[in-house]
mmCIF file of C-alpha atoms in Angstrom:
data_model
loop_
_atom_site.group_PDB
_atom_site.id
_atom_site.type_symbol
_atom_site.label_atom_id
_atom_site.label_comp_id
_atom_site.label_asym_id
_atom_site.label_seq_id
_atom_site.Cartn_x
_atom_site.Cartn_y
_atom_site.Cartn_z
ATOM 1 C CA MET A 242 -89.336 10.061 -38.693
ATOM 2 C CA LYS A 243 -87.615 10.527 -41.506
ATOM 3 C CA TYR A 244 -87.220 6.336 -42.069
ATOM 4 C CA LYS A 245 -91.111 6.831 -41.275
ATOM 5 C CA ILE A 246 -91.684 8.649 -44.285
ATOM 6 C CA ILE A 247 -88.821 6.791 -46.639
ATOM 7 C CA GLU A 248 -91.090 4.011 -45.477
ATOM 8 C CA LYS A 249 -94.257 5.969 -47.193
ATOM 9 C CA ALA A 250 -92.977 6.944 -49.598
ATOM 10 C CA THR A 251 -91.630 4.279 -51.291
ATOM 11 C CA GLU A 252 -94.179 1.667 -50.563
ATOM 12 C CA MET A 253 -96.795 3.968 -52.763
ATOM 13 C CA PHE A 254 -94.248 4.832 -55.261
ATOM 14 C CA LEU A 255 -93.901 1.688 -56.041
ATOM 15 C CA LYS A 256 -97.542 1.027 -56.054
ATOM 16 C CA LEU A 257 -99.320 4.029 -57.559
ATOM 17 C CA GLY A 258 -96.359 5.584 -59.955
ATOM 18 C CA PHE A 259 -93.128 7.903 -59.279
ATOM 19 C CA LYS A 260 -94.812 10.497 -61.096
ATOM 20 C CA SER A 261 -98.063 9.741 -59.990
ATOM 21 C CA VAL A 262 -97.744 10.244 -56.167
ATOM 22 C CA THR A 263 -97.155 14.314 -54.985
ATOM 23 C CA MET A 264 -95.446 15.479 -51.707
ATOM 24 C CA ASP A 265 -99.331 16.237 -50.877
ATOM 25 C CA ASP A 266 -100.057 12.993 -51.320
ATOM 26 C CA ILE A 267 -97.449 11.651 -49.322
ATOM 27 C CA ALA A 268 -97.920 14.081 -46.744
ATOM 28 C CA ASN A 269 -101.973 13.347 -46.286
ATOM 29 C CA GLU A 270 -100.875 9.593 -46.096
ATOM 30 C CA MET A 271 -99.332 9.868 -43.218
ATOM 31 C CA CYS A 272 -101.585 12.667 -41.704
ATOM 32 C CA ILE A 273 -98.491 14.851 -41.194
ATOM 33 C CA SER A 274 -98.202 18.343 -42.709
ATOM 34 C CA LYS A 275 -96.363 18.917 -46.248
ATOM 35 C CA LYS A 276 -93.525 20.887 -44.038
ATOM 36 C CA THR A 277 -92.897 18.289 -41.790
ATOM 37 C CA ILE A 278 -91.346 15.925 -45.376
ATOM 38 C CA TYR A 279 -89.635 18.853 -46.783
ATOM 39 C CA LYS A 280 -87.597 19.542 -43.302
ATOM 40 C CA TYR A 281 -86.378 15.726 -44.681
ATOM 41 C CA PHE A 282 -85.953 16.565 -48.591
ATOM 42 C CA GLU A 283 -85.441 19.089 -50.021
ATOM 43 C CA ASN A 284 -87.777 17.756 -52.666
ATOM 44 C CA LYS A 285 -88.877 14.228 -54.127
ATOM 45 C CA GLU A 286 -85.985 13.770 -56.614
ATOM 46 C CA ILE A 287 -84.512 13.130 -53.264
ATOM 47 C CA LEU A 288 -87.321 11.579 -51.767
ATOM 48 C CA ILE A 289 -87.357 8.814 -54.539
ATOM 49 C CA SER A 290 -83.288 8.836 -54.383
ATOM 50 C CA GLU A 291 -83.198 7.626 -50.463
ATOM 51 C CA GLY A 292 -86.760 5.836 -51.365
ATOM 52 C CA THR A 293 -84.432 3.254 -54.193
ATOM 53 C CA LYS A 294 -81.087 3.097 -51.732
ATOM 54 C CA ALA A 295 -83.695 1.660 -49.296
ATOM 55 C CA VAL A 296 -85.404 -0.815 -51.247
ATOM 56 C CA HIS A 297 -81.254 -1.937 -52.628
ATOM 57 C CA GLU A 298 -80.872 -2.423 -49.305
ATOM 58 C CA LYS A 299 -84.360 -4.956 -48.827
ATOM 59 C CA ILE A 300 -83.857 -6.287 -52.014
ATOM 60 C CA HIS A 301 -79.923 -7.273 -50.870
ATOM 61 C CA ASP A 302 -80.381 -8.419 -47.293
ATOM 62 C CA THR A 303 -83.252 -10.485 -48.633
ATOM 63 C CA ILE A 304 -80.637 -12.010 -50.883
ATOM 64 C CA ASN A 305 -78.475 -12.528 -47.838
ATOM 65 C CA THR A 306 -80.939 -14.749 -45.675
ATOM 66 C CA ILE A 307 -81.894 -17.162 -48.733
ATOM 67 C CA VAL A 308 -77.890 -17.259 -49.801
ATOM 68 C CA SER A 309 -77.391 -18.508 -45.992
ATOM 69 C CA LYS A 310 -79.521 -20.919 -46.541
ATOM 70 C CA ASN A 311 -77.844 -22.912 -48.351
ATOM 71 C CA PHE A 312 -79.845 -24.459 -50.394
ATOM 72 C CA ASN A 313 -78.456 -26.213 -53.727
ATOM 73 C CA ALA A 314 -77.065 -23.044 -56.632
ATOM 74 C CA ILE A 315 -80.091 -23.682 -58.784
ATOM 75 C CA HIS A 316 -82.476 -24.076 -56.097
ATOM 76 C CA GLU A 317 -81.351 -21.149 -54.702
ATOM 77 C CA ASN A 318 -82.006 -19.184 -57.599
ATOM 78 C CA PHE A 319 -85.569 -19.880 -58.084
ATOM 79 C CA GLU A 320 -85.991 -18.554 -54.165
ATOM 80 C CA ILE A 321 -84.160 -15.910 -54.895
ATOM 81 C CA ARG A 322 -86.882 -15.010 -57.535
ATOM 82 C CA LYS A 323 -89.170 -16.493 -55.638
ATOM 83 C CA MET A 324 -88.445 -13.362 -53.871
ATOM 84 C CA PHE A 325 -88.375 -10.727 -55.631
ATOM 85 C CA ARG A 326 -91.936 -12.047 -56.697
ATOM 86 C CA GLU A 327 -93.571 -11.472 -52.881
ATOM 87 C CA MET A 328 -91.405 -8.202 -52.955
ATOM 88 C CA PHE A 329 -93.446 -6.719 -56.078
ATOM 89 C CA ASN A 330 -96.860 -8.675 -56.573
ATOM 90 C CA SER A 331 -99.144 -6.151 -56.196
ATOM 91 C CA PHE A 332 -97.514 -3.501 -58.536
ATOM 92 C CA ASP A 333 -99.286 -3.624 -62.317
ATOM 93 C CA ASN A 334 -96.422 -1.206 -63.507
ATOM 94 C CA SER A 335 -92.939 -2.483 -63.471
ATOM 95 C CA PRO A 336 -90.263 -0.277 -61.534
ATOM 96 C CA VAL A 337 -87.540 -0.463 -62.800
ATOM 97 C CA TYR A 338 -89.207 1.259 -65.615
ATOM 98 C CA GLN A 339 -91.233 3.920 -64.683
ATOM 99 C CA LEU A 340 -87.574 5.255 -62.991
ATOM 100 C CA LYS A 341 -85.799 4.713 -66.618
ATOM 101 C CA LYS A 342 -89.063 6.744 -68.328
ATOM 102 C CA HIS A 343 -89.799 9.595 -65.147
ATOM 103 C CA TYR A 344 -86.414 9.962 -63.564
ATOM 104 C CA PRO A 345 -83.233 8.760 -65.747
ATOM 105 C CA GLU A 346 -80.709 9.925 -62.990
ATOM 106 C CA ILE A 347 -81.774 7.794 -60.088
ATOM 107 C CA HIS A 348 -82.752 5.666 -62.335
ATOM 108 C CA ASN A 349 -78.876 5.089 -63.020
ATOM 109 C CA GLU A 350 -77.541 5.381 -59.557
ATOM 110 C CA PHE A 351 -80.153 2.366 -58.513
ATOM 111 C CA ILE A 352 -78.638 0.772 -61.371
ATOM 112 C CA CYS A 353 -75.035 1.172 -60.730
ATOM 113 C CA ARG A 354 -75.950 -0.307 -57.627
ATOM 114 C CA GLU A 355 -77.409 -2.864 -58.858
ATOM 115 C CA VAL A 356 -74.942 -4.166 -61.141
ATOM 116 C CA ASP A 357 -72.256 -4.615 -58.628
ATOM 117 C CA GLU A 358 -74.836 -6.133 -55.860
ATOM 118 C CA CYS A 359 -75.990 -8.385 -58.452
ATOM 119 C CA ASN A 360 -73.140 -9.617 -60.449
ATOM 120 C CA ALA A 361 -71.393 -10.616 -57.050
ATOM 121 C CA VAL A 362 -74.092 -12.743 -56.338
ATOM 122 C CA PHE A 363 -74.506 -14.518 -60.152
ATOM 123 C CA ARG A 364 -70.299 -14.868 -59.916
ATOM 124 C CA GLN A 365 -70.626 -16.484 -56.253
ATOM 125 C CA ASN A 366 -74.166 -18.853 -57.213
ATOM 126 C CA ILE A 367 -72.004 -20.041 -60.638
ATOM 127 C CA ALA A 368 -69.150 -20.859 -58.023
ATOM 128 C CA LYS A 369 -71.201 -22.770 -56.350
ATOM 129 C CA GLY A 370 -72.607 -24.774 -58.600
ATOM 130 C CA ILE A 371 -69.572 -26.159 -60.532
ATOM 131 C CA LYS A 372 -68.517 -27.394 -57.000
ATOM 132 C CA GLU A 373 -71.574 -28.619 -56.613
ATOM 133 C CA GLY A 374 -71.082 -30.831 -59.844
ATOM 134 C CA LEU A 375 -74.758 -28.923 -60.912
ATOM 135 C CA TYR A 376 -73.173 -26.784 -64.203
ATOM 136 C CA ARG A 377 -70.395 -27.539 -66.235
ATOM 137 C CA GLU A 378 -66.607 -27.135 -64.844
ATOM 138 C CA ASN A 379 -65.153 -25.536 -68.106
ATOM 139 C CA ILE A 380 -67.204 -21.909 -67.966
ATOM 140 C CA ASP A 381 -66.038 -18.619 -68.044
ATOM 141 C CA ILE A 382 -67.514 -17.282 -65.381
ATOM 142 C CA GLU A 383 -67.392 -13.409 -66.211
ATOM 143 C CA SER A 384 -68.925 -13.607 -69.141
ATOM 144 C CA SER A 385 -72.208 -15.935 -68.931
ATOM 145 C CA VAL A 386 -72.325 -13.380 -64.970
ATOM 146 C CA ARG A 387 -72.952 -10.257 -67.494
ATOM 147 C CA PHE A 388 -75.079 -12.151 -70.057
ATOM 148 C CA TYR A 389 -77.051 -12.911 -67.366
ATOM 149 C CA TYR A 390 -77.496 -9.588 -65.817
ATOM 150 C CA THR A 391 -77.888 -7.865 -69.499
ATOM 151 C CA LEU A 392 -80.722 -10.625 -70.125
ATOM 152 C CA ILE A 393 -82.523 -9.392 -66.750
ATOM 153 C CA PHE A 394 -81.857 -5.780 -66.563
ATOM 154 C CA ASN A 395 -83.328 -5.525 -70.104
ATOM 155 C CA ILE A 396 -86.952 -7.464 -69.448
ATOM 156 C CA ASN A 397 -87.233 -4.474 -66.115
ATOM 157 C CA GLU A 398 -85.549 -1.806 -68.401
ATOM 158 C CA THR A 399 -87.705 -2.475 -71.296
ATOM 159 C CA THR A 400 -90.771 -4.149 -69.970
ATOM 160 C CA LYS A 401 -94.292 -2.306 -68.108
ATOM 161 C CA SER A 402 -96.074 -4.754 -67.105
ATOM 162 C CA GLU A 403 -94.609 -6.496 -63.726
ATOM 163 C CA LYS A 404 -96.321 -9.486 -64.242
ATOM 164 C CA GLU A 405 -94.654 -9.568 -68.272
ATOM 165 C CA VAL A 406 -91.432 -9.190 -66.179
ATOM 166 C CA PHE A 407 -92.273 -12.103 -64.238
ATOM 167 C CA GLU A 408 -92.657 -14.232 -66.933
ATOM 168 C CA LEU A 409 -89.437 -12.953 -68.907
ATOM 169 C CA GLU A 410 -87.151 -13.391 -65.831
ATOM 170 C CA TYR A 411 -89.220 -17.147 -64.705
ATOM 171 C CA HIS A 412 -87.380 -17.626 -69.394
ATOM 172 C CA ALA A 413 -84.516 -15.951 -68.476
ATOM 173 C CA LEU A 414 -83.855 -18.231 -65.235
ATOM 174 C CA GLU A 415 -84.537 -21.212 -67.230
ATOM 175 C CA TYR A 416 -82.350 -20.076 -70.351
ATOM 176 C CA HIS A 417 -79.018 -19.074 -68.036
ATOM 177 C CA THR A 418 -79.776 -22.501 -66.514
ATOM 178 C CA ARG A 419 -79.720 -24.637 -69.387
ATOM 179 C CA ALA A 420 -76.765 -22.764 -70.653
ATOM 180 C CA LEU A 421 -74.557 -23.885 -67.200
ATOM 181 C CA ALA A 422 -76.020 -27.005 -65.815
ATOM 182 C CA THR A 423 -74.660 -30.479 -66.228
ATOM 183 C CA PRO A 424 -76.436 -33.880 -66.636
ATOM 184 C CA LYS A 425 -77.068 -33.017 -63.225
ATOM 185 C CA GLY A 426 -77.922 -29.685 -63.079
ATOM 186 C CA ILE A 427 -80.366 -29.924 -65.881
ATOM 187 C CA LYS A 428 -82.367 -33.074 -63.438
ATOM 188 C CA GLU A 429 -81.849 -30.409 -61.046
ATOM 189 C CA LEU A 430 -83.991 -27.203 -63.060
ATOM 190 C CA GLU A 431 -86.690 -29.430 -63.996
ATOM 191 C CA LYS A 432 -87.509 -30.553 -60.295
ATOM 192 C CA GLN A 433 -87.395 -26.791 -59.853
ATOM 193 C CA LEU A 434 -89.845 -25.499 -63.366
ATOM 194 C CA GLU A 435 -91.933 -28.020 -62.047
ATOM 195 C CA VAL A 436 -91.567 -26.569 -58.656
ATOM 196 C CA ASN A 437 -92.474 -23.519 -59.491
ATOM 197 C CA LYS A 438 -95.014 -23.295 -62.110
#
């Protein structure tokens, strides 16, 4: 029951907003008593915190699945972006923006988890791209990782509309790839930009 509550509550938080969904709303949606929810979660903040952990795990399980398909480094980044678009497509407001605005402590926990995981993914992707000849050999990987995640997290934290987040992330991915790419990488980038219009 605990996991069902987390799943339903998270779906509602993402769709309707972290602030506007109440424990009553969740109980009504699930046809259970509010008492049942409080049996597992002392308050709404704990439920939101558990929900963001579940979203984090889902995101990174999906990223690992994409990485295991062994696309080239540039194609892999576009597949990851596509996954985010599919996962958050039905939401009007950016979940990260909402979380930061209404629950800054939970947002900070979420960002700390995301930064560590995303840095590892970005780092592996750059190393892979260098091996494949798609990225230049003389890249300072740590600086490139830092630049890219600063761009991506800033977009998510300061942009209210989820639609605008996707557009800006698309431009950030192109910008990031052009900064790293060899002539061979630029050809692959152009191909991905054409396919992902």
